[in-house]
Amino acid sequence: QKEVEQNSGPLSVPEGAIASLNCTYSDRGSQSFFWYRQYSGKSPELIMFIYSNGDKEDGRFTAQLNKASQYVSLLIRDSQPSDSATYLCAVLAYNAGNMLTFGGGTRLMVKP
Amino acid sequence: EAGVTQFPSHSVIEKGQTVTLRCDPISGHDNLYWYRRVMGKEIKFLLHFVKESKQDESGMPNNRFLAERTGGTYSTLKVQPAELEDSGVYFCASSRNSYEQYFGPGTRLTVT
Protein backbone atom coordinates (compact mmCIF):
# COMPACT_ATOMS: atom_id res chain seq x y z
CA GLN A 1 0.00 0.00 0.00
CA LYS A 2 1.33 3.41 -0.97
CA GLU A 3 1.84 5.90 1.83
CA VAL A 4 -0.04 8.68 0.02
CA GLU A 5 -2.63 7.72 -2.56
CA GLN A 6 -4.24 9.80 -5.24
CA ASN A 7 -6.34 8.88 -8.25
CA SER A 8 -4.12 9.56 -11.23
CA GLY A 9 -7.04 10.79 -13.35
CA PRO A 10 -7.47 12.54 -15.60
CA LEU A 11 -10.30 14.27 -13.81
CA SER A 12 -12.25 16.23 -16.38
CA VAL A 13 -14.60 19.05 -15.36
CA PRO A 14 -16.32 21.77 -17.36
CA GLU A 15 -15.28 25.37 -16.94
CA GLY A 16 -17.06 26.96 -13.98
CA ALA A 17 -17.65 23.68 -12.16
CA ILE A 18 -16.19 22.54 -8.84
CA ALA A 19 -13.21 20.21 -9.11
CA SER A 20 -12.75 17.83 -6.19
CA LEU A 21 -9.36 16.23 -5.69
CA ASN A 22 -8.84 13.57 -3.07
CA CYS A 23 -5.93 12.09 -1.18
CA THR A 24 -5.59 9.41 1.48
CA TYR A 25 -2.56 8.71 3.62
CA SER A 26 -1.47 5.77 5.75
CA ASP A 27 0.74 7.29 8.47
CA ARG A 28 -1.39 8.37 11.44
CA GLY A 29 1.57 10.43 12.64
CA SER A 30 1.12 12.77 9.70
CA GLN A 31 0.52 16.28 10.88
CA SER A 32 0.81 18.70 7.96
CA PHE A 33 -0.75 18.41 4.55
CA PHE A 34 0.09 20.25 1.39
CA TRP A 35 -1.32 20.65 -2.08
CA TYR A 36 1.03 21.47 -4.92
CA ARG A 37 0.06 22.33 -8.48
CA GLN A 38 2.44 21.29 -11.23
CA TYR A 39 2.17 22.36 -14.82
CA SER A 40 3.89 20.13 -17.33
CA GLY A 41 7.66 20.59 -17.14
CA LYS A 42 7.44 23.14 -14.34
CA SER A 43 8.17 23.09 -10.62
CA PRO A 44 5.57 22.00 -8.07
CA GLU A 45 3.91 25.18 -6.78
CA LEU A 46 2.58 25.25 -3.21
CA ILE A 47 -1.04 26.37 -3.31
CA MET A 48 -2.54 25.23 -0.01
CA PHE A 49 -1.54 23.73 3.32
CA ILE A 50 -3.63 22.58 6.23
CA TYR A 51 -2.69 21.39 9.70
CA SER A 52 -6.02 21.09 11.57
CA ASN A 53 -9.16 19.10 10.98
CA GLY A 54 -11.82 20.93 9.04
CA ASP A 55 -11.80 23.31 6.12
CA LYS A 56 -9.38 26.01 5.08
CA GLU A 57 -10.35 28.43 2.33
CA ASP A 58 -8.12 30.60 0.18
CA GLY A 59 -9.80 32.27 -2.75
CA ARG A 60 -11.23 29.62 -5.05
CA PHE A 61 -9.41 26.85 -3.19
CA THR A 62 -10.63 24.95 -0.13
CA ALA A 63 -8.59 22.29 1.59
CA GLN A 64 -10.41 19.79 3.78
CA LEU A 65 -8.77 17.54 6.36
CA ASN A 66 -10.19 14.58 8.25
CA LYS A 67 -7.47 12.97 10.34
CA ALA A 68 -9.76 10.26 11.70
CA SER A 69 -10.40 9.06 8.16
CA GLN A 70 -6.85 9.91 7.03
CA TYR A 71 -8.27 11.90 4.18
CA VAL A 72 -7.45 15.28 2.70
CA SER A 73 -9.10 16.94 -0.25
CA LEU A 74 -8.82 20.05 -2.39
CA LEU A 75 -11.84 21.77 -3.88
CA ILE A 76 -11.44 24.24 -6.70
CA ARG A 77 -14.49 26.41 -7.26
CA ASP A 78 -15.29 28.08 -10.57
CA SER A 79 -12.68 25.96 -12.33
CA GLN A 80 -10.82 27.66 -15.16
CA PRO A 81 -8.91 26.13 -18.08
CA SER A 82 -5.77 27.61 -16.48
CA ASP A 83 -6.35 25.28 -13.52
CA SER A 84 -5.56 22.33 -15.79
CA ALA A 85 -2.46 20.77 -14.24
CA THR A 86 -1.34 17.89 -12.05
CA TYR A 87 -2.20 18.33 -8.37
CA LEU A 88 0.15 16.70 -5.90
CA CYS A 89 -0.82 15.85 -2.35
CA ALA A 90 2.08 15.81 0.12
CA VAL A 91 2.21 14.83 3.76
CA LEU A 92 4.69 15.68 6.48
CA ALA A 93 5.11 13.66 9.66
CA TYR A 94 7.32 15.39 12.18
CA ASN A 95 8.39 12.12 13.79
CA ALA A 96 9.83 11.12 10.42
CA GLY A 97 11.93 14.22 9.91
CA ASN A 98 10.86 17.05 7.70
CA MET A 99 10.57 15.13 4.48
CA LEU A 100 7.46 15.45 2.37
CA THR A 101 5.86 12.20 1.21
CA PHE A 102 4.09 12.72 -2.08
CA GLY A 103 1.25 11.01 -3.84
CA GLY A 104 1.49 10.34 -7.53
CA GLY A 105 -0.70 13.30 -8.41
CA THR A 106 -4.08 13.77 -10.07
CA ARG A 107 -4.25 15.29 -13.53
CA LEU A 108 -7.05 17.82 -13.78
CA MET A 109 -8.46 18.93 -17.11
CA VAL A 110 -10.86 21.87 -17.19
CA LYS A 111 -12.68 22.04 -20.50
CA PRO A 112 -13.92 25.38 -21.86
CA GLU B 1 11.73 37.49 -3.65
CA ALA B 2 13.57 35.23 -6.06
CA GLY B 3 12.54 31.59 -6.03
CA VAL B 4 14.59 28.44 -5.83
CA THR B 5 16.87 28.11 -8.83
CA GLN B 6 18.52 24.99 -10.20
CA PHE B 7 21.23 24.41 -12.76
CA PRO B 8 21.38 22.89 -15.28
CA SER B 9 17.79 22.50 -16.41
CA HIS B 10 18.71 19.43 -18.46
CA SER B 11 21.70 17.12 -18.48
CA VAL B 12 22.38 14.16 -20.73
CA ILE B 13 25.35 12.00 -19.77
CA GLU B 14 26.61 8.52 -20.48
CA LYS B 15 26.60 5.73 -17.97
CA GLY B 16 29.69 5.92 -15.83
CA GLN B 17 30.14 9.66 -16.14
CA THR B 18 29.83 12.21 -13.35
CA VAL B 19 27.23 14.94 -13.08
CA THR B 20 26.89 17.75 -10.57
CA LEU B 21 23.59 19.48 -10.00
CA ARG B 22 23.32 22.83 -8.28
CA CYS B 23 20.56 24.40 -6.23
CA ASP B 24 20.28 27.96 -4.96
CA PRO B 25 17.60 28.24 -2.28
CA ILE B 26 15.45 31.24 -1.51
CA SER B 27 17.53 33.79 0.37
CA GLY B 28 17.23 33.35 4.11
CA HIS B 29 15.96 29.77 3.94
CA ASP B 30 18.09 27.63 6.21
CA ASN B 31 16.37 24.40 5.17
CA LEU B 32 17.26 22.87 1.82
CA TYR B 33 15.92 19.59 0.46
CA TRP B 34 16.65 17.39 -2.50
CA TYR B 35 13.94 15.23 -4.04
CA ARG B 36 13.82 13.04 -7.13
CA ARG B 37 11.11 11.85 -9.46
CA VAL B 38 11.89 8.90 -11.66
CA MET B 39 9.65 8.05 -14.60
CA GLY B 40 6.17 6.99 -13.55
CA LYS B 41 6.87 7.27 -9.83
CA GLU B 42 6.13 9.69 -7.05
CA ILE B 43 8.48 12.47 -6.02
CA LYS B 44 10.77 10.94 -3.40
CA PHE B 45 12.83 12.59 -0.68
CA LEU B 46 16.63 12.33 -0.87
CA LEU B 47 18.03 14.52 1.89
CA HIS B 48 17.63 17.59 4.06
CA PHE B 49 20.15 20.24 5.06
CA VAL B 50 19.79 22.71 7.87
CA LYS B 51 22.30 25.40 7.00
CA GLU B 52 25.46 23.43 6.13
CA SER B 53 24.58 20.33 8.18
CA LYS B 54 22.95 17.20 6.83
CA GLN B 55 19.85 16.74 8.96
CA ASP B 56 18.51 13.66 7.23
CA GLU B 57 19.98 11.71 4.34
CA SER B 58 17.81 8.63 4.70
CA GLY B 59 16.52 8.92 1.14
CA MET B 60 19.90 8.85 -0.60
CA PRO B 61 19.82 5.71 -2.75
CA ASN B 62 23.49 4.72 -2.43
CA ASN B 63 27.01 6.05 -2.03
CA ARG B 64 27.22 7.15 -5.65
CA PHE B 65 25.28 10.23 -4.54
CA LEU B 66 27.05 13.00 -2.64
CA ALA B 67 25.39 16.20 -1.50
CA GLU B 68 27.12 19.23 -0.08
CA ARG B 69 26.11 22.63 1.16
CA THR B 70 29.29 24.44 2.02
CA GLY B 71 28.70 27.73 3.79
CA GLY B 72 25.02 27.02 4.17
CA THR B 73 24.03 28.72 0.93
CA TYR B 74 23.81 26.82 -2.34
CA SER B 75 23.94 23.04 -2.52
CA THR B 76 25.36 20.57 -5.00
CA LEU B 77 24.35 17.00 -5.66
CA LYS B 78 26.94 14.88 -7.40
CA VAL B 79 26.26 11.52 -8.99
CA GLN B 80 29.40 9.48 -9.61
CA PRO B 81 29.40 7.20 -11.52
CA ALA B 82 25.96 7.66 -13.03
CA GLU B 83 23.82 4.62 -13.79
CA LEU B 84 20.80 4.28 -16.08
CA GLU B 85 18.39 4.10 -13.14
CA ASP B 86 19.54 7.55 -11.97
CA SER B 87 17.59 9.16 -14.80
CA GLY B 88 14.78 11.38 -13.62
CA VAL B 89 13.98 14.89 -12.47
CA TYR B 90 15.88 16.16 -9.46
CA PHE B 91 14.09 18.84 -7.49
CA CYS B 92 15.46 21.12 -4.85
CA ALA B 93 13.23 22.81 -2.29
CA SER B 94 13.84 25.27 0.49
CA SER B 95 11.94 26.47 3.51
CA ARG B 96 12.31 28.94 6.30
CA ASN B 97 10.39 26.97 8.91
CA SER B 98 10.76 23.33 7.83
CA TYR B 99 7.08 23.07 6.97
CA GLU B 100 6.19 24.95 3.80
CA GLN B 101 8.67 23.88 1.18
CA TYR B 102 9.11 25.79 -2.07
CA PHE B 103 10.39 23.92 -5.06
CA GLY B 104 12.75 24.80 -7.84
CA PRO B 105 12.14 23.98 -11.52
CA GLY B 106 14.16 20.78 -11.36
CA THR B 107 17.02 19.30 -13.34
CA ARG B 108 16.07 16.62 -15.83
CA LEU B 109 18.87 14.06 -15.85
CA THR B 110 19.11 11.50 -18.61
CA VAL B 111 21.71 8.76 -18.36
CA THR B 112 22.28 6.86 -21.61
XYZ file of C-alpha atoms in Angstrom:
224
model
C 0.000 0.000 0.000
C 1.329 3.406 -0.973
C 1.844 5.896 1.827
C -0.039 8.676 0.022
C -2.632 7.717 -2.556
C -4.242 9.796 -5.240
C -6.338 8.876 -8.245
C -4.122 9.562 -11.233
C -7.043 10.789 -13.346
C -7.470 12.543 -15.598
C -10.303 14.273 -13.812
C -12.252 16.225 -16.382
C -14.602 19.045 -15.361
C -16.316 21.766 -17.361
C -15.283 25.372 -16.936
C -17.061 26.959 -13.983
C -17.654 23.677 -12.164
C -16.189 22.535 -8.841
C -13.213 20.209 -9.111
C -12.750 17.835 -6.190
C -9.358 16.232 -5.688
C -8.841 13.569 -3.072
C -5.927 12.089 -1.184
C -5.592 9.411 1.475
C -2.559 8.705 3.624
C -1.472 5.770 5.747
C 0.738 7.294 8.465
C -1.389 8.371 11.440
C 1.569 10.426 12.640
C 1.122 12.772 9.702
C 0.517 16.284 10.880
C 0.812 18.699 7.961
C -0.749 18.407 4.548
C 0.088 20.251 1.393
C -1.324 20.653 -2.077
C 1.026 21.471 -4.916
C 0.061 22.332 -8.479
C 2.438 21.293 -11.227
C 2.170 22.364 -14.821
C 3.894 20.134 -17.326
C 7.659 20.587 -17.140
C 7.444 23.137 -14.343
C 8.166 23.095 -10.617
C 5.575 22.004 -8.066
C 3.911 25.178 -6.775
C 2.580 25.245 -3.214
C -1.043 26.372 -3.311
C -2.539 25.233 -0.009
C -1.543 23.735 3.316
C -3.632 22.584 6.226
C -2.693 21.394 9.698
C -6.019 21.094 11.565
C -9.158 19.096 10.981
C -11.818 20.931 9.044
C -11.803 23.307 6.120
C -9.378 26.008 5.082
C -10.347 28.426 2.333
C -8.125 30.601 0.179
C -9.797 32.270 -2.754
C -11.231 29.622 -5.055
C -9.411 26.849 -3.189
C -10.633 24.950 -0.132
C -8.587 22.290 1.589
C -10.408 19.789 3.782
C -8.770 17.535 6.355
C -10.193 14.579 8.249
C -7.470 12.974 10.339
C -9.758 10.258 11.700
C -10.403 9.065 8.161
C -6.845 9.910 7.034
C -8.265 11.898 4.179
C -7.454 15.285 2.702
C -9.103 16.944 -0.250
C -8.823 20.047 -2.387
C -11.844 21.772 -3.877
C -11.437 24.240 -6.700
C -14.491 26.408 -7.258
C -15.294 28.082 -10.569
C -12.678 25.962 -12.334
C -10.825 27.661 -15.156
C -8.905 26.135 -18.082
C -5.767 27.608 -16.483
C -6.348 25.278 -13.523
C -5.558 22.327 -15.794
C -2.463 20.774 -14.235
C -1.344 17.894 -12.047
C -2.196 18.333 -8.374
C 0.147 16.703 -5.897
C -0.816 15.848 -2.350
C 2.076 15.810 0.122
C 2.212 14.832 3.760
C 4.686 15.684 6.480
C 5.108 13.660 9.662
C 7.319 15.394 12.182
C 8.386 12.119 13.788
C 9.832 11.123 10.415
C 11.933 14.219 9.910
C 10.856 17.052 7.700
C 10.570 15.129 4.482
C 7.461 15.448 2.374
C 5.858 12.198 1.212
C 4.091 12.723 -2.084
C 1.246 11.011 -3.837
C 1.488 10.336 -7.527
C -0.698 13.302 -8.414
C -4.075 13.769 -10.074
C -4.245 15.292 -13.527
C -7.047 17.820 -13.784
C -8.462 18.934 -17.106
C -10.855 21.870 -17.191
C -12.679 22.040 -20.499
C -13.919 25.384 -21.864
C 11.731 37.491 -3.650
C 13.571 35.225 -6.062
C 12.539 31.592 -6.033
C 14.595 28.441 -5.831
C 16.870 28.106 -8.835
C 18.521 24.986 -10.200
C 21.226 24.411 -12.756
C 21.376 22.889 -15.279
C 17.788 22.500 -16.414
C 18.714 19.427 -18.463
C 21.704 17.118 -18.482
C 22.378 14.159 -20.727
C 25.346 11.997 -19.774
C 26.607 8.521 -20.482
C 26.599 5.725 -17.973
C 29.693 5.923 -15.827
C 30.144 9.660 -16.145
C 29.833 12.207 -13.355
C 27.227 14.943 -13.080
C 26.894 17.749 -10.565
C 23.587 19.476 -10.002
C 23.321 22.831 -8.283
C 20.560 24.402 -6.231
C 20.284 27.964 -4.959
C 17.603 28.239 -2.282
C 15.448 31.241 -1.511
C 17.527 33.789 0.374
C 17.227 33.349 4.113
C 15.961 29.775 3.942
C 18.095 27.626 6.209
C 16.369 24.399 5.170
C 17.262 22.871 1.824
C 15.922 19.594 0.465
C 16.648 17.387 -2.497
C 13.941 15.231 -4.042
C 13.820 13.040 -7.129
C 11.110 11.854 -9.458
C 11.885 8.896 -11.658
C 9.652 8.049 -14.595
C 6.168 6.990 -13.547
C 6.873 7.266 -9.830
C 6.128 9.695 -7.049
C 8.482 12.466 -6.016
C 10.773 10.936 -3.395
C 12.832 12.586 -0.679
C 16.625 12.332 -0.874
C 18.026 14.516 1.887
C 17.627 17.588 4.058
C 20.149 20.244 5.061
C 19.791 22.706 7.868
C 22.296 25.398 6.998
C 25.457 23.434 6.133
C 24.585 20.332 8.175
C 22.947 17.204 6.831
C 19.851 16.741 8.963
C 18.507 13.657 7.232
C 19.975 11.712 4.335
C 17.815 8.634 4.699
C 16.525 8.921 1.144
C 19.895 8.853 -0.599
C 19.820 5.706 -2.753
C 23.493 4.721 -2.432
C 27.011 6.052 -2.029
C 27.220 7.153 -5.651
C 25.284 10.230 -4.541
C 27.050 12.996 -2.636
C 25.394 16.202 -1.505
C 27.121 19.226 -0.077
C 26.114 22.631 1.160
C 29.294 24.441 2.016
C 28.696 27.732 3.794
C 25.018 27.018 4.171
C 24.030 28.719 0.933
C 23.806 26.820 -2.340
C 23.943 23.038 -2.520
C 25.358 20.574 -5.000
C 24.352 17.000 -5.662
C 26.945 14.878 -7.399
C 26.257 11.521 -8.986
C 29.404 9.483 -9.614
C 29.398 7.196 -11.516
C 25.957 7.658 -13.027
C 23.816 4.617 -13.788
C 20.801 4.278 -16.078
C 18.391 4.105 -13.136
C 19.536 7.550 -11.973
C 17.588 9.163 -14.799
C 14.777 11.378 -13.618
C 13.980 14.886 -12.473
C 15.882 16.163 -9.463
C 14.088 18.840 -7.486
C 15.460 21.121 -4.853
C 13.231 22.805 -2.295
C 13.840 25.272 0.491
C 11.941 26.471 3.506
C 12.312 28.944 6.300
C 10.392 26.970 8.913
C 10.759 23.325 7.828
C 7.080 23.066 6.973
C 6.193 24.945 3.802
C 8.666 23.885 1.183
C 9.112 25.793 -2.067
C 10.387 23.916 -5.056
C 12.748 24.799 -7.843
C 12.141 23.976 -11.520
C 14.157 20.781 -11.356
C 17.015 19.303 -13.336
C 16.069 16.618 -15.830
C 18.874 14.057 -15.849
C 19.114 11.503 -18.612
C 21.711 8.764 -18.357
C 22.277 6.860 -21.609
